[in-house]
mmCIF file of C-alpha atoms in Angstrom:
data_model
loop_
_atom_site.group_PDB
_atom_site.id
_atom_site.type_symbol
_atom_site.label_atom_id
_atom_site.label_comp_id
_atom_site.label_asym_id
_atom_site.label_seq_id
_atom_site.Cartn_x
_atom_site.Cartn_y
_atom_site.Cartn_z
ATOM 1 C CA MET A 15 26.770 -16.163 21.496
ATOM 2 C CA LEU A 16 25.038 -19.577 20.767
ATOM 3 C CA VAL A 17 21.521 -19.999 20.694
ATOM 4 C CA LEU A 18 19.321 -23.075 21.666
ATOM 5 C CA ALA A 19 15.321 -21.493 19.325
ATOM 6 C CA ILE A 20 12.893 -24.684 19.889
ATOM 7 C CA ASP A 21 9.104 -24.545 18.757
ATOM 8 C CA THR A 22 5.885 -26.674 19.526
ATOM 9 C CA SER A 23 3.515 -24.665 18.501
ATOM 10 C CA THR A 24 2.114 -26.109 15.269
ATOM 11 C CA PRO A 25 2.678 -29.394 13.535
ATOM 12 C CA ALA A 26 7.084 -28.787 13.002
ATOM 13 C CA VAL A 27 8.572 -30.375 15.816
ATOM 14 C CA THR A 28 11.352 -27.771 15.717
ATOM 15 C CA ALA A 29 15.160 -26.957 17.286
ATOM 16 C CA GLY A 30 18.229 -25.961 16.080
ATOM 17 C CA LEU A 31 20.995 -23.734 16.740
ATOM 18 C CA VAL A 32 21.375 -19.935 16.647
ATOM 19 C CA ALA A 33 24.566 -18.079 16.492
ATOM 20 C CA LEU A 34 24.714 -14.612 16.721
ATOM 21 C CA ASP A 35 26.960 -11.955 16.044
ATOM 22 C CA GLY A 36 26.328 -8.046 16.035
ATOM 23 C CA ASP A 37 23.173 -8.457 13.985
ATOM 24 C CA ALA A 38 24.716 -11.353 11.965
ATOM 25 C CA LEU A 39 23.089 -14.421 12.813
ATOM 26 C CA GLU A 40 23.951 -17.827 11.628
ATOM 27 C CA SER A 41 21.449 -21.737 11.208
ATOM 28 C CA ARG A 42 24.012 -24.294 12.862
ATOM 29 C CA GLY A 43 22.150 -26.960 12.660
ATOM 30 C CA ASP A 44 18.482 -27.119 12.449
ATOM 31 C CA ARG A 45 15.627 -30.422 12.800
ATOM 32 C CA VAL A 46 12.959 -29.915 11.722
ATOM 33 C CA THR A 47 10.046 -33.192 11.213
ATOM 34 C CA VAL A 48 5.784 -32.048 10.428
ATOM 35 C CA ASP A 49 4.277 -34.792 12.157
ATOM 36 C CA PRO A 50 0.788 -32.921 14.723
ATOM 37 C CA ARG A 51 1.306 -36.235 17.159
ATOM 38 C CA ALA A 52 5.620 -36.495 17.769
ATOM 39 C CA HIS A 53 6.232 -33.441 19.744
ATOM 40 C CA GLY A 54 6.652 -35.123 22.815
ATOM 41 C CA GLU A 55 9.016 -38.075 21.479
ATOM 42 C CA LEU A 56 10.331 -35.540 18.926
ATOM 43 C CA ILE A 57 11.048 -32.101 20.559
ATOM 44 C CA THR A 58 14.268 -33.553 22.924
ATOM 45 C CA PRO A 59 15.964 -35.592 20.720
ATOM 46 C CA HIS A 60 16.445 -32.891 18.168
ATOM 47 C CA ALA A 61 16.998 -30.664 20.441
ATOM 48 C CA LEU A 62 20.390 -32.741 21.498
ATOM 49 C CA GLU A 63 21.074 -33.333 17.870
ATOM 50 C CA ALA A 64 20.936 -30.047 16.250
ATOM 51 C CA VAL A 65 22.896 -28.871 19.116
ATOM 52 C CA LYS A 66 25.244 -32.021 18.831
ATOM 53 C CA ALA A 67 25.290 -30.878 14.902
ATOM 54 C CA ALA A 68 26.788 -27.450 15.803
ATOM 55 C CA GLY A 69 29.316 -29.361 16.793
ATOM 56 C CA VAL A 70 29.467 -28.061 20.234
ATOM 57 C CA THR A 71 27.727 -28.734 24.446
ATOM 58 C CA LEU A 72 25.214 -27.672 26.025
ATOM 59 C CA ARG A 73 26.981 -26.602 28.186
ATOM 60 C CA ASP A 74 28.401 -23.724 25.431
ATOM 61 C CA LEU A 75 24.806 -22.513 24.712
ATOM 62 C CA ASP A 76 24.080 -18.917 26.576
ATOM 63 C CA ALA A 77 20.229 -18.768 26.140
ATOM 64 C CA ILE A 78 16.971 -20.182 24.762
ATOM 65 C CA VAL A 79 14.404 -19.857 23.091
ATOM 66 C CA CYS A 80 10.983 -20.713 22.861
ATOM 67 C CA GLY A 81 7.723 -20.670 20.979
ATOM 68 C CA VAL A 82 5.736 -20.221 23.371
ATOM 69 C CA GLY A 83 1.828 -20.116 21.103
ATOM 70 C CA PRO A 84 -0.679 -19.995 20.546
ATOM 71 C CA GLY A 85 -1.135 -23.420 19.858
ATOM 72 C CA PRO A 86 -2.151 -26.157 20.746
ATOM 73 C CA PHE A 87 -2.539 -27.594 24.401
ATOM 74 C CA THR A 88 -0.131 -30.870 25.320
ATOM 75 C CA GLY A 89 2.216 -29.462 21.460
ATOM 76 C CA LEU A 90 3.314 -25.724 23.337
ATOM 77 C CA ARG A 91 3.108 -28.101 26.503
ATOM 78 C CA ALA A 92 5.936 -29.886 24.973
ATOM 79 C CA GLY A 93 8.215 -27.632 23.892
ATOM 80 C CA MET A 94 7.971 -25.248 26.668
ATOM 81 C CA ALA A 95 8.712 -27.887 29.267
ATOM 82 C CA THR A 96 11.476 -29.199 27.650
ATOM 83 C CA ALA A 97 13.412 -24.827 27.373
ATOM 84 C CA ALA A 98 12.590 -25.079 30.342
ATOM 85 C CA SER A 99 14.200 -27.938 31.739
ATOM 86 C CA LEU A 100 17.476 -27.190 30.108
ATOM 87 C CA ALA A 101 17.472 -24.072 30.993
ATOM 88 C CA HIS A 102 17.237 -24.620 34.412
ATOM 89 C CA ALA A 103 20.170 -27.561 34.622
ATOM 90 C CA LEU A 104 21.755 -25.133 32.324
ATOM 91 C CA GLY A 105 21.399 -21.410 34.319
ATOM 92 C CA ILE A 106 20.781 -20.077 31.565
ATOM 93 C CA PRO A 107 17.536 -17.468 30.476
ATOM 94 C CA ALA A 108 15.049 -18.957 28.203
ATOM 95 C CA TYR A 109 13.599 -16.040 26.149
ATOM 96 C CA PRO A 110 9.349 -16.610 25.827
ATOM 97 C CA VAL A 111 8.620 -15.582 22.243
ATOM 98 C CA CYS A 112 5.181 -15.336 20.578
ATOM 99 C CA SER A 113 4.975 -18.058 17.864
ATOM 100 C CA LEU A 114 3.425 -16.456 14.464
ATOM 101 C CA ASP A 115 6.108 -13.279 15.699
ATOM 102 C CA ALA A 116 8.492 -15.907 15.063
ATOM 103 C CA ILE A 117 6.566 -16.446 11.694
ATOM 104 C CA ALA A 118 6.604 -12.879 10.381
ATOM 105 C CA ALA A 119 10.118 -12.182 11.405
ATOM 106 C CA GLU A 120 11.123 -13.644 7.526
ATOM 107 C CA VAL A 121 8.880 -12.386 5.624
ATOM 108 C CA PRO A 122 11.319 -10.004 3.922
ATOM 109 C CA SER A 123 9.699 -6.570 5.014
ATOM 110 C CA GLY A 124 7.770 -4.652 1.907
ATOM 111 C CA GLU A 125 5.161 -2.110 1.209
ATOM 112 C CA ALA A 126 1.766 -3.998 2.757
ATOM 113 C CA PRO A 127 0.988 -4.968 5.738
ATOM 114 C CA PHE A 128 0.639 -8.525 5.895
ATOM 115 C CA LEU A 129 -0.953 -11.281 8.185
ATOM 116 C CA VAL A 130 0.033 -14.346 10.068
ATOM 117 C CA LEU A 131 -1.950 -17.817 10.252
ATOM 118 C CA THR A 132 -1.953 -20.973 12.190
ATOM 119 C CA ASP A 133 -3.816 -23.723 12.076
ATOM 120 C CA ALA A 134 -5.594 -23.531 15.951
ATOM 121 C CA ARG A 135 -7.699 -26.923 14.387
ATOM 122 C CA ARG A 136 -11.491 -27.093 14.920
ATOM 123 C CA ARG A 137 -11.954 -25.169 11.675
ATOM 124 C CA GLU A 138 -10.477 -22.219 13.175
ATOM 125 C CA VAL A 139 -6.699 -20.426 12.577
ATOM 126 C CA TYR A 140 -4.857 -18.479 14.750
ATOM 127 C CA TRP A 141 -3.889 -15.052 13.944
ATOM 128 C CA ALA A 142 -2.365 -11.731 14.143
ATOM 129 C CA ALA A 143 -1.388 -8.660 11.970
ATOM 130 C CA TYR A 144 1.244 -6.993 11.237
ATOM 131 C CA ALA A 145 2.880 -3.390 9.829
ATOM 132 C CA ALA A 146 4.844 -4.047 6.480
ATOM 133 C CA ASP A 147 8.599 -3.568 9.029
ATOM 134 C CA GLY A 148 6.549 -7.417 10.564
ATOM 135 C CA SER A 149 5.738 -5.382 13.670
ATOM 136 C CA ARG A 150 2.698 -6.691 15.116
ATOM 137 C CA THR A 151 -0.647 -4.221 15.437
ATOM 138 C CA ASP A 152 -3.508 -6.908 16.383
ATOM 139 C CA GLY A 153 -4.133 -9.993 18.162
ATOM 140 C CA PRO A 154 -2.667 -13.071 19.094
ATOM 141 C CA HIS A 155 -6.358 -14.798 18.254
ATOM 142 C CA VAL A 156 -8.404 -16.927 17.314
ATOM 143 C CA GLN A 157 -10.979 -17.264 15.001
ATOM 144 C CA ARG A 158 -12.777 -18.945 12.503
ATOM 145 C CA PRO A 159 -11.621 -18.475 8.953
ATOM 146 C CA ALA A 160 -14.439 -17.043 7.750
ATOM 147 C CA ASP A 161 -15.902 -13.991 10.513
ATOM 148 C CA LEU A 162 -12.018 -12.480 10.094
ATOM 149 C CA ASP A 163 -13.149 -9.674 7.893
ATOM 150 C CA THR A 164 -9.905 -7.875 6.955
ATOM 151 C CA THR A 165 -8.683 -6.230 3.583
ATOM 152 C CA VAL A 166 -4.815 -7.710 3.887
ATOM 153 C CA LYS A 167 -4.221 -9.886 1.080
ATOM 154 C CA VAL A 168 -1.384 -12.285 2.366
ATOM 155 C CA ALA A 169 -0.266 -14.413 4.394
ATOM 156 C CA ALA A 170 2.451 -16.488 5.842
ATOM 157 C CA GLY A 171 1.779 -19.879 7.782
ATOM 158 C CA ASP A 172 0.030 -22.552 7.414
ATOM 159 C CA GLY A 173 -3.186 -21.109 8.134
ATOM 160 C CA ALA A 174 -3.025 -18.847 5.474
ATOM 161 C CA LEU A 175 -2.575 -22.168 2.686
ATOM 162 C CA LEU A 176 -5.563 -24.030 4.418
ATOM 163 C CA TYR A 177 -8.029 -21.072 4.600
ATOM 164 C CA ALA A 178 -6.487 -19.123 1.041
ATOM 165 C CA ASP A 179 -9.973 -20.033 -0.631
ATOM 166 C CA ALA A 180 -11.677 -18.284 2.718
ATOM 167 C CA LEU A 181 -9.688 -15.745 4.026
ATOM 168 C CA GLY A 182 -9.516 -14.368 0.931
ATOM 169 C CA VAL A 183 -5.369 -14.095 1.455
ATOM 170 C CA GLN A 184 -2.598 -14.801 -1.033
ATOM 171 C CA PRO A 185 -0.279 -17.333 0.585
ATOM 172 C CA MET A 186 3.278 -16.599 1.606
ATOM 173 C CA GLU A 187 5.969 -18.342 3.562
ATOM 174 C CA PRO A 188 6.892 -19.227 6.161
ATOM 175 C CA ARG A 189 4.904 -21.607 6.846
ATOM 176 C CA PHE A 190 6.626 -22.168 10.540
ATOM 177 C CA PRO A 191 8.337 -20.241 12.715
ATOM 178 C CA SER A 192 11.852 -22.050 12.975
ATOM 179 C CA PRO A 193 15.101 -21.063 14.718
ATOM 180 C CA ILE A 194 16.028 -17.790 13.130
ATOM 181 C CA GLY A 195 12.584 -16.477 12.980
ATOM 182 C CA LEU A 196 12.434 -17.695 16.987
ATOM 183 C CA VAL A 197 15.770 -15.897 17.536
ATOM 184 C CA LYS A 198 14.914 -13.206 15.116
ATOM 185 C CA ALA A 199 11.293 -12.213 17.627
ATOM 186 C CA ALA A 200 13.307 -13.110 21.143
ATOM 187 C CA ARG A 201 16.832 -10.710 21.050
ATOM 188 C CA GLU A 202 15.965 -6.998 21.818
ATOM 189 C CA ASP A 203 15.570 -9.508 24.557
ATOM 190 C CA PHE A 204 19.042 -10.420 25.281
ATOM 191 C CA GLY A 205 20.509 -9.455 27.913
ATOM 192 C CA SER A 206 17.666 -7.880 31.164
ATOM 193 C CA GLU A 207 15.290 -10.543 32.467
ATOM 194 C CA PRO A 208 13.061 -12.972 30.804
ATOM 195 C CA ALA A 209 9.355 -13.641 31.600
ATOM 196 C CA PRO A 210 8.228 -15.883 32.271
ATOM 197 C CA LEU A 211 7.390 -19.648 30.065
ATOM 198 C CA THR A 212 3.904 -18.378 29.944
ATOM 199 C CA PRO A 213 1.862 -20.197 27.411
ATOM 200 C CA LEU A 214 -0.373 -18.239 24.883
ATOM 201 C CA TYR A 215 -3.603 -21.401 24.131
ATOM 202 C CA LEU A 216 -6.316 -18.645 24.069
ATOM 203 C CA ARG A 217 -8.369 -20.763 24.321
ATOM 204 C CA ARG A 218 -9.854 -24.254 26.665
ATOM 205 C CA PRO A 219 -8.096 -27.154 26.784
ATOM 206 C CA ASP A 220 -10.725 -29.889 25.278
ATOM 207 C CA ALA A 221 -10.619 -31.650 28.404
ATOM 208 C CA VAL A 222 -12.722 -30.537 31.344
ATOM 209 C CA GLU A 223 -12.930 -32.587 34.873
ATOM 210 C CA PRO A 224 -15.447 -35.537 35.051
ATOM 211 C CA ALA A 225 -18.964 -33.650 36.553
ATOM 212 C CA ALA A 226 -19.913 -35.785 40.240
ATOM 213 C CA ARG A 227 -20.753 -39.131 39.725
ATOM 214 C CA LYS A 228 -24.306 -40.021 39.948
ATOM 215 C CA LYS A 229 -26.139 -41.723 43.145
ATOM 216 C CA VAL A 230 -27.258 -45.224 42.752
ATOM 217 C CA THR A 231 -30.225 -46.001 44.765
ATOM 218 C CA THR A 232 -31.265 -49.552 45.059
ATOM 219 C CA PRO A 233 -35.265 -50.993 45.713
#
């Protein structure tokens, strides 16, 4: 099974081809650029380059996995629109996955719970809590780091690195969702009808509708 994985929920513009053979996952061609202003510009070229690097064509794909956030409005839309367009054109399913879960999927199983945090801007983080086996126990939420009351001492994601002191946590890898992590987080849904590609925004957009124009009178 060949799966194209896409994520634009963080500053990393990520696309990659992953091959599944039973429980084994193999990366066939990742393309990642860390640039928070280049999601719309790079995600489609990255997806096409990843497929080409794997030595296959778009017609060889069996499914698409797309990170649906939480993330910023503009960046998240770029990846989801690309995933939806490709899935529709190719007649294959597109599976949504929480991008925090994709990061958690690549944290090695241990004996302690952990957090995943990504940068939400405005001095806030998107976060979720996970048990030692990687299953999500809380979240996702958006919050100021100083207001996050937790006893967990380790955290993955770029938000953990940015706010380690405020949170009192030890940062660990990975920083961003990877194609392998995205597919790991979604593979239990393969073979079933995918859920809609619904973005996890968690807060209202910065842009607002303009107010009614003021009436101007002349003497």
